[in-house]
XYZ file of C-alpha atoms in Angstrom:
533
model
C 0.011 -0.010 -0.013
C 2.807 2.387 0.877
C 4.616 1.697 -2.409
C 1.549 2.477 -4.505
C 0.710 5.546 -2.381
C 4.104 6.991 -3.333
C 2.958 6.982 -6.981
C 0.167 9.524 -6.287
C 0.761 11.058 -2.832
C 2.765 13.993 -4.274
C 0.009 15.187 -6.628
C -1.517 17.563 -4.061
C 1.865 18.442 -2.470
C 3.344 19.905 -5.656
C 2.208 23.526 -5.003
C 3.628 23.765 -1.470
C 6.715 21.869 -2.479
C 7.279 24.298 -5.355
C 6.874 27.289 -3.075
C 9.455 25.923 -0.622
C 12.147 24.480 -2.915
C 11.488 26.640 -6.057
C 12.252 23.865 -8.582
C 12.248 24.553 -12.307
C 9.448 23.065 -14.390
C 11.696 20.260 -15.514
C 12.848 19.518 -11.995
C 9.252 19.358 -10.726
C 8.394 16.807 -13.427
C 11.339 14.663 -12.379
C 10.355 14.929 -8.718
C 6.882 13.612 -9.640
C 7.860 10.983 -12.201
C 11.288 9.528 -11.431
C 9.946 7.219 -8.719
C 7.578 5.467 -11.123
C 10.211 5.390 -13.850
C 12.775 3.537 -11.752
C 10.280 1.174 -10.197
C 9.278 0.091 -13.702
C 12.890 -0.053 -14.921
C 14.304 -2.247 -12.127
C 11.431 -4.705 -11.557
C 12.748 -7.563 -13.708
C 16.329 -7.114 -12.482
C 15.343 -7.152 -8.852
C 13.053 -10.136 -9.356
C 15.965 -12.159 -10.728
C 18.306 -10.840 -8.027
C 15.873 -11.961 -5.304
C 15.860 -15.467 -6.806
C 19.656 -15.559 -6.474
C 20.413 -13.887 -3.105
C 17.169 -14.643 -1.223
C 13.784 -13.045 -1.540
C 13.455 -12.197 2.174
C 16.924 -10.714 2.198
C 16.198 -8.530 -0.834
C 12.840 -7.484 0.700
C 14.466 -6.399 3.976
C 17.305 -4.596 2.180
C 14.751 -2.757 0.057
C 12.655 -1.869 3.113
C 15.678 -0.416 4.891
C 16.639 1.626 1.829
C 13.030 2.796 1.408
C 12.865 4.030 5.024
C 16.147 5.924 4.726
C 15.288 7.434 1.356
C 11.860 8.508 2.649
C 13.453 10.381 5.556
C 15.947 12.067 3.175
C 13.128 13.114 0.853
C 11.025 14.495 3.687
C 13.826 16.863 4.826
C 15.471 17.563 1.487
C 16.615 21.197 1.413
C 17.003 21.393 -2.384
C 15.137 20.155 -5.443
C 18.241 18.302 -6.601
C 18.466 16.253 -3.392
C 14.730 15.523 -3.533
C 15.108 14.117 -7.025
C 17.981 11.853 -5.841
C 15.855 10.708 -2.859
C 12.886 9.941 -5.100
C 15.176 7.944 -7.394
C 16.408 5.906 -4.464
C 12.807 5.358 -3.367
C 12.040 4.000 -6.828
C 14.961 1.589 -6.779
C 14.034 0.455 -3.251
C 10.417 0.053 -4.250
C 11.411 -2.158 -7.180
C 12.981 -4.613 -4.729
C 9.887 -4.890 -2.542
C 7.231 -5.564 -5.214
C 8.597 -8.758 -6.814
C 9.976 -10.009 -3.498
C 6.558 -9.909 -1.795
C 4.844 -11.699 -4.726
C 7.552 -14.349 -4.926
C 7.430 -14.949 -1.171
C 3.646 -15.376 -1.328
C 4.040 -17.858 -4.177
C 6.422 -19.982 -2.096
C 4.534 -19.654 1.179
C 1.138 -20.690 -0.225
C 1.587 -23.875 -2.292
C -2.121 -24.600 -2.374
C -3.535 -22.883 -5.444
C -6.651 -21.609 -3.716
C -4.695 -20.042 -0.844
C -2.209 -18.523 -3.272
C -4.955 -16.927 -5.363
C -6.479 -15.378 -2.249
C -3.063 -14.147 -1.088
C -2.483 -12.450 -4.434
C -5.978 -10.916 -4.248
C -5.143 -9.352 -0.897
C -1.811 -8.110 -2.286
C -3.598 -6.493 -5.244
C -6.266 -5.016 -2.998
C -3.632 -3.231 -0.887
C -1.867 -1.954 -3.992
C -5.134 -0.670 -5.495
C -6.239 0.946 -2.264
C -2.878 2.652 -1.730
C -2.940 4.184 -5.219
C -6.460 5.474 -4.683
C -6.015 6.941 -1.181
C -2.598 8.495 -1.941
C -3.986 11.949 -2.872
C -6.500 11.829 -0.006
C -3.859 11.001 2.602
C -1.543 13.592 1.110
C -4.271 16.246 1.306
C -5.031 15.407 4.944
C -1.367 15.626 5.954
C -0.834 18.883 4.057
C -3.744 20.352 6.005
C -1.693 20.170 9.203
C 1.991 19.559 8.309
C 4.622 20.506 5.720
C 5.016 18.852 2.355
C 7.722 16.484 3.559
C 5.272 14.731 5.863
C 3.868 12.775 2.897
C 7.147 10.880 2.633
C 7.232 9.857 6.300
C 4.132 7.644 5.924
C 6.304 4.735 4.851
C 8.952 4.901 7.578
C 7.022 3.229 10.417
C 5.664 0.576 7.987
C 9.149 -0.324 6.808
C 10.511 -0.338 10.366
C 7.729 -2.754 11.343
C 8.667 -4.979 8.386
C 12.347 -4.911 9.391
C 11.465 -5.997 12.939
C 8.902 -8.708 12.087
C 10.156 -9.921 8.714
C 13.097 -11.995 9.995
C 10.752 -13.763 12.446
C 7.650 -14.316 10.327
C 8.928 -14.691 6.784
C 10.839 -17.765 5.536
C 13.899 -17.259 3.434
C 13.564 -18.464 -0.145
C 16.590 -18.695 -2.343
C 17.426 -20.834 -5.331
C 20.892 -22.125 -6.045
C 22.525 -19.603 -8.368
C 24.182 -20.904 -11.504
C 26.575 -18.747 -13.530
C 27.210 -15.037 -13.277
C 24.573 -12.349 -12.896
C 23.900 -10.717 -16.277
C 24.852 -7.129 -15.474
C 24.874 -6.032 -19.117
C 21.407 -7.529 -19.623
C 20.154 -5.665 -16.535
C 21.463 -2.381 -17.958
C 19.827 -3.061 -21.307
C 16.457 -3.969 -19.725
C 16.598 -0.765 -17.591
C 17.318 1.370 -20.642
C 14.591 -0.293 -22.709
C 11.886 0.075 -20.066
C 12.840 3.651 -19.180
C 12.852 4.672 -22.835
C 9.423 3.203 -23.511
C 7.866 4.455 -20.244
C 9.312 7.961 -20.551
C 8.297 8.264 -24.216
C 4.813 7.011 -23.474
C 4.303 9.369 -20.551
C 5.676 12.328 -22.542
C 3.238 11.490 -25.342
C 0.363 11.247 -22.915
C 1.062 14.646 -21.292
C 2.268 16.688 -24.285
C 1.072 14.814 -27.351
C 2.998 12.618 -29.776
C 6.132 14.664 -30.595
C 9.567 14.006 -32.084
C 11.047 13.732 -28.593
C 8.438 11.228 -27.415
C 8.760 9.217 -30.629
C 12.568 9.157 -30.290
C 12.394 7.788 -26.752
C 9.770 5.184 -27.730
C 11.815 4.058 -30.735
C 15.040 4.027 -28.769
C 13.461 1.953 -26.008
C 12.118 -0.583 -28.514
C 15.520 -0.842 -30.268
C 17.326 -1.410 -26.931
C 14.600 -3.936 -26.007
C 15.294 -5.862 -29.226
C 19.013 -5.912 -28.358
C 18.147 -7.133 -24.833
C 16.079 -10.032 -26.242
C 18.850 -10.911 -28.695
C 21.366 -11.060 -25.852
C 19.079 -13.222 -23.710
C 18.760 -15.781 -26.498
C 22.520 -16.049 -27.003
C 24.127 -16.098 -23.515
C 24.331 -19.160 -21.246
C 22.929 -17.512 -18.094
C 20.389 -14.911 -19.178
C 18.707 -12.401 -16.888
C 15.305 -13.477 -18.237
C 14.529 -17.054 -19.187
C 12.604 -16.588 -22.454
C 11.371 -20.149 -22.183
C 8.759 -18.813 -19.672
C 6.938 -17.182 -22.585
C 6.361 -20.613 -24.156
C 4.052 -21.446 -21.255
C 0.566 -20.508 -22.432
C -0.654 -19.505 -18.961
C 2.323 -17.197 -18.492
C 2.258 -15.473 -21.861
C -1.513 -15.271 -22.163
C -1.848 -14.027 -18.593
C 0.796 -11.355 -19.182
C -0.788 -10.198 -22.413
C -4.275 -10.083 -20.850
C -3.030 -8.195 -17.819
C -1.041 -5.633 -19.874
C -3.995 -4.985 -22.226
C -6.485 -4.655 -19.375
C -4.236 -2.250 -17.442
C -3.701 -0.141 -20.600
C -7.437 0.123 -21.298
C -8.285 1.037 -17.695
C -5.408 3.465 -17.188
C -6.261 5.473 -20.342
C -9.924 5.651 -19.381
C -9.209 6.555 -15.771
C -6.906 9.423 -16.730
C -9.492 10.914 -19.082
C -12.434 10.425 -16.731
C -10.595 12.329 -13.986
C -9.968 15.227 -16.385
C -13.592 15.069 -17.587
C -14.964 15.321 -14.030
C -12.966 18.514 -13.536
C -13.071 20.220 -16.942
C -16.587 19.298 -18.083
C -18.549 18.463 -14.933
C -16.768 21.274 -13.029
C -15.587 19.414 -9.902
C -12.519 20.377 -7.902
C -9.557 17.921 -7.887
C -10.456 16.718 -4.370
C -14.155 16.254 -5.209
C -13.213 14.382 -8.410
C -11.059 12.067 -6.345
C -13.808 11.487 -3.793
C -16.299 10.531 -6.519
C -13.960 7.726 -7.568
C -14.081 6.178 -4.070
C -17.148 4.024 -4.928
C -15.239 2.433 -7.773
C -12.330 1.616 -5.455
C -14.633 0.067 -2.862
C -16.484 -2.073 -5.386
C -13.155 -3.028 -6.961
C -11.760 -4.165 -3.658
C -14.866 -6.232 -2.950
C -14.716 -7.857 -6.425
C -10.989 -8.617 -6.005
C -11.563 -10.382 -2.676
C -14.573 -12.238 -4.139
C -12.657 -13.530 -7.169
C -10.709 -16.284 -5.307
C -14.027 -17.764 -4.156
C -15.461 -17.714 -7.668
C -12.474 -19.567 -9.200
C -13.022 -22.433 -6.733
C -16.205 -23.226 -8.641
C -15.440 -22.134 -12.198
C -12.295 -21.871 -14.260
C -10.251 -18.637 -13.962
C -10.641 -18.013 -17.696
C -14.400 -17.685 -17.196
C -14.039 -15.246 -14.265
C -11.392 -13.202 -16.033
C -13.403 -13.111 -19.277
C -16.581 -12.105 -17.456
C -14.810 -9.353 -15.519
C -13.231 -7.884 -18.639
C -16.550 -8.168 -20.471
C -18.207 -6.222 -17.667
C -15.435 -3.615 -17.879
C -15.992 -3.333 -21.615
C -19.664 -2.571 -20.929
C -18.636 0.149 -18.462
C -16.271 1.734 -21.005
C -18.972 1.631 -23.675
C -21.391 3.304 -21.272
C -18.928 6.151 -20.750
C -18.626 6.557 -24.477
C -22.367 6.716 -24.955
C -23.128 9.084 -22.048
C -20.129 11.435 -22.080
C -21.971 13.951 -24.228
C -24.646 14.375 -21.513
C -22.259 15.903 -18.908
C -23.900 13.703 -16.303
C -22.060 13.117 -13.036
C -24.259 10.145 -12.119
C -23.801 8.333 -15.452
C -20.049 8.974 -15.361
C -19.573 7.654 -11.841
C -21.759 4.560 -12.422
C -20.110 3.737 -15.760
C -16.596 4.143 -14.415
C -17.445 2.079 -11.351
C -18.603 -0.761 -13.649
C -15.375 -0.512 -15.621
C -13.151 -0.433 -12.572
C -15.017 -3.206 -10.764
C -14.652 -5.492 -13.786
C -10.920 -4.935 -14.288
C -9.505 -5.037 -10.771
C -10.218 -8.698 -9.888
C -8.764 -9.846 -13.211
C -5.437 -8.229 -12.275
C -5.134 -10.471 -9.227
C -6.131 -13.577 -11.222
C -3.809 -12.893 -14.116
C -0.945 -12.200 -11.673
C -1.696 -15.617 -10.095
C -1.632 -17.190 -13.577
C 1.677 -15.600 -14.410
C 3.563 -16.300 -11.176
C 1.837 -19.638 -10.521
C 2.775 -21.039 -13.919
C 6.494 -20.294 -13.474
C 8.895 -22.780 -11.792
C 9.437 -22.134 -8.083
C 13.046 -21.104 -8.674
C 11.895 -18.359 -11.040
C 9.034 -16.925 -8.974
C 10.902 -13.643 -8.392
C 11.588 -13.246 -12.096
C 7.981 -14.046 -12.964
C 6.777 -11.490 -10.436
C 9.089 -8.846 -11.842
C 7.916 -9.518 -15.402
C 4.270 -9.408 -14.263
C 4.703 -5.979 -12.621
C 6.780 -4.711 -15.535
C 3.979 -5.644 -17.902
C 1.534 -3.748 -15.710
C 3.808 -0.652 -15.676
C 4.211 -0.763 -19.442
C 0.463 -1.188 -19.849
C -0.103 1.800 -17.567
C 2.248 4.056 -19.489
C 1.207 2.738 -22.908
C -2.507 3.049 -22.155
C -2.184 6.641 -20.978
C -0.149 7.500 -24.047
C -2.338 5.741 -26.637
C -5.755 6.697 -25.315
C -4.527 10.156 -24.319
C -3.335 10.688 -27.937
C -6.628 9.494 -29.378
C -8.542 11.852 -27.067
C -6.174 14.720 -27.873
C -6.463 14.349 -31.646
C -10.245 14.146 -31.424
C -10.392 17.141 -29.078
C -8.203 19.311 -31.268
C -10.159 18.404 -34.412
C -13.515 19.032 -32.739
C -12.456 22.367 -31.223
C -11.020 23.586 -34.526
C -14.337 22.894 -36.203
C -16.389 24.639 -33.498
C -14.057 27.487 -32.537
C -16.246 30.595 -31.981
C -15.557 33.857 -33.745
C -13.827 36.644 -31.870
C -11.115 34.516 -30.238
C -7.620 35.947 -30.661
C -4.947 33.847 -32.334
C -2.926 33.424 -29.107
C -6.046 32.280 -27.217
C -6.936 29.845 -30.098
C -3.483 28.273 -29.902
C -3.715 27.966 -26.103
C -7.214 26.428 -26.309
C -6.081 23.810 -28.856
C -3.250 22.618 -26.616
C -5.349 21.255 -23.723
C -8.838 21.628 -22.331
C -7.341 23.280 -19.240
C -5.695 25.844 -21.531
C -9.030 26.446 -23.223
C -10.800 27.065 -19.907
C -8.059 29.435 -18.761
C -8.255 31.354 -22.074
C -12.019 31.567 -21.801
C -11.719 33.288 -18.409
C -9.758 36.148 -20.015
C -12.204 36.731 -22.880
C -15.382 38.821 -22.876
C -18.308 36.984 -21.337
C -20.113 36.012 -24.497
C -17.040 34.805 -26.400
C -15.561 33.181 -23.297
C -18.755 31.213 -22.631
C -18.838 30.051 -26.263
C -15.179 28.925 -26.106
C -15.757 27.129 -22.799
C -18.758 25.257 -24.174
C -16.926 24.366 -27.416
C -13.909 23.077 -25.488
C -16.049 20.995 -23.123
C -17.973 19.444 -25.992
C -14.749 18.715 -27.845
C -13.215 17.061 -24.786
C -16.349 14.967 -24.298
C -15.975 13.862 -27.888
C -12.376 12.881 -27.234
C -13.427 10.884 -24.161
C -16.073 9.129 -26.252
C -13.587 8.092 -28.891
C -10.997 6.901 -26.359
C -13.432 4.892 -24.238
C -14.982 3.271 -27.283
C -11.542 1.947 -28.219
C -10.992 1.031 -24.578
C -14.196 -1.058 -24.718
C -12.880 -2.823 -27.849
C -9.513 -3.484 -26.100
C -11.205 -4.898 -23.000
C -13.441 -7.134 -25.108
C -10.345 -8.342 -26.955
C -8.633 -9.076 -23.599
C -11.679 -11.038 -22.491
C -11.522 -13.101 -25.699
C -7.788 -13.642 -25.233
C -8.306 -14.943 -21.727
C -11.143 -17.210 -22.789
C -9.107 -18.777 -25.579
C -5.667 -19.163 -24.010
C -6.304 -19.465 -20.247
C -9.047 -22.079 -20.432
C -6.599 -24.855 -19.578
C -6.219 -23.404 -16.050
C -8.341 -25.477 -13.647
C -10.560 -24.145 -10.911
C -8.711 -23.890 -7.627
C -9.545 -25.988 -4.601
C -9.020 -25.808 -0.879
C -5.965 -27.466 0.554
C -6.416 -31.254 0.698
C -7.115 -32.738 4.075
C -4.590 -35.040 5.730
C -5.169 -38.751 4.991
C -6.866 -40.786 7.721
C -4.530 -42.279 10.285
C -5.619 -45.856 9.563
C -4.762 -45.570 5.835
C -2.045 -48.061 5.017
C -2.061 -49.456 8.526
C 0.069 -52.412 7.566
C -2.516 -55.069 8.352
C -1.918 -57.778 5.767
C -4.389 -60.202 4.297
C -2.062 -63.194 4.354
C -0.448 -62.606 0.996
C 2.530 -60.782 2.347
C 1.264 -57.385 1.298
C -0.287 -54.688 3.474
C -3.342 -52.654 2.693
C -1.065 -49.699 2.057
C -0.166 -51.071 -1.316
C -2.663 -48.931 -3.164
C -1.896 -46.754 -6.127
C -0.213 -43.387 -5.624
C -0.611 -40.495 -8.010
C -0.391 -36.755 -8.426
C -2.605 -34.370 -6.519
C -3.722 -31.985 -9.309
C -4.390 -29.184 -6.798
C -0.948 -28.995 -5.240
C 1.125 -30.743 -7.888
C 2.604 -33.040 -5.175
C 3.304 -36.703 -6.059
C 2.089 -39.337 -3.645
C 3.574 -42.818 -3.750
C 2.428 -45.653 -1.528
C 4.390 -48.927 -1.722
C 4.138 -52.111 0.275
C 6.898 -54.165 1.771
C 7.362 -57.816 0.871
C 7.381 -59.230 4.420
C 5.310 -59.125 7.561
C 2.556 -57.105 5.822
C 4.422 -53.867 6.605
C 3.657 -50.984 4.278
C 5.703 -47.846 3.779
C 4.061 -44.620 2.615
C 6.118 -42.000 0.887
């Protein structure tokens, strides 16, 4: 929860932070974004590292680093030091995420218990991301901007105290050298794609954004080429030949992309078109978070009775309906329709994220659980950035075209240019114009933005429907989970013979399909004594 809160907790602290540290515009963007960039960039590397040195050890090292970096960020006297502290927070956060998932995978061998554990993990992550701005706003009401960083310190201290006692160490025998060059290539590839996608989402598709995206893809191709050729790769590409792993990853990435793009635009719509304040807009998304948490915790119970592919497909189908409802009703400027539609979308997507994470990590060999966890979270981060970039670009192009067609007369050239950039720029320009012209520009901008939201959410609905189809086709082999099997009766294989020199324990063994454990029961040749293995 703390890790995901750090993604959003600074949103409301930016004004007071800027007044105190006086960062440049570029420095402020790095303060806000570098944490998420480095979390995404280091996830795969840290997942593999945890498999080699011990997942509990990496978790505790990351927790200690996170606590120290949080304290440095809280009391940073300059913008430069705050950027460095946020970067260290990102690296520390990237150690914690895959370590926790990998530890859960090893601690809960029963598939039903593991699915529920992953659902709780995802619930905490979702809740933290949602309440980050609310907690930040409450702290800023009474304390200075640095207080938002201190939230994580007591949590990490508690983990450092209890972790060595409660958590088992899990470490696989390392073979070969750690692929440092591969780690550097993966970092560069992910950072290039994520930075380019976020730049495109915030400022439109430009030469700079395209260069970073292309550069990231080229470096990613070099990374894959290296992984195929070296003896001890950072990422075992054989994992992608497992249908549950690759289909789960593709479904998760597509679902996150569709939801992230819609969520970004809905938040802007609530403020620019409906007229809510940032805090009020955030509060109106609380119902979606509550329903999403409930659906996520319900999902493990559902997959005990039906296959995960059915639950995932139904959830994504429900989310597609919600996105389509936003597309149909956006032109009405209705708060009620917007909140209900987005709640349906969000409630449909969130449980599928826990189930696809379970499919991804659960399908990987035990010794690669950390790597699988890192890949899963990297896919989610790429989906997040890619969804905001793609759907944001679709909305922006539609908005600019619609506003150009409906631009009222009497608007000066400078105000026209400002209005075409963003809907926020249009509303600001409308405030400076005479009342009649300003009202006309405001209405035209709001209608154009609603049109952009309609186009983006329609494509989001198509993407979610495609993800539902993907899950139904390629995850259908995953069985429904079951509760942990009960212990065998004590009189089973009691060794009482029937006179033929063989005990009753000489029944067939077999594999328990729930846990994957092999049971072998063999009988001795004398005295009717049976041995059970």
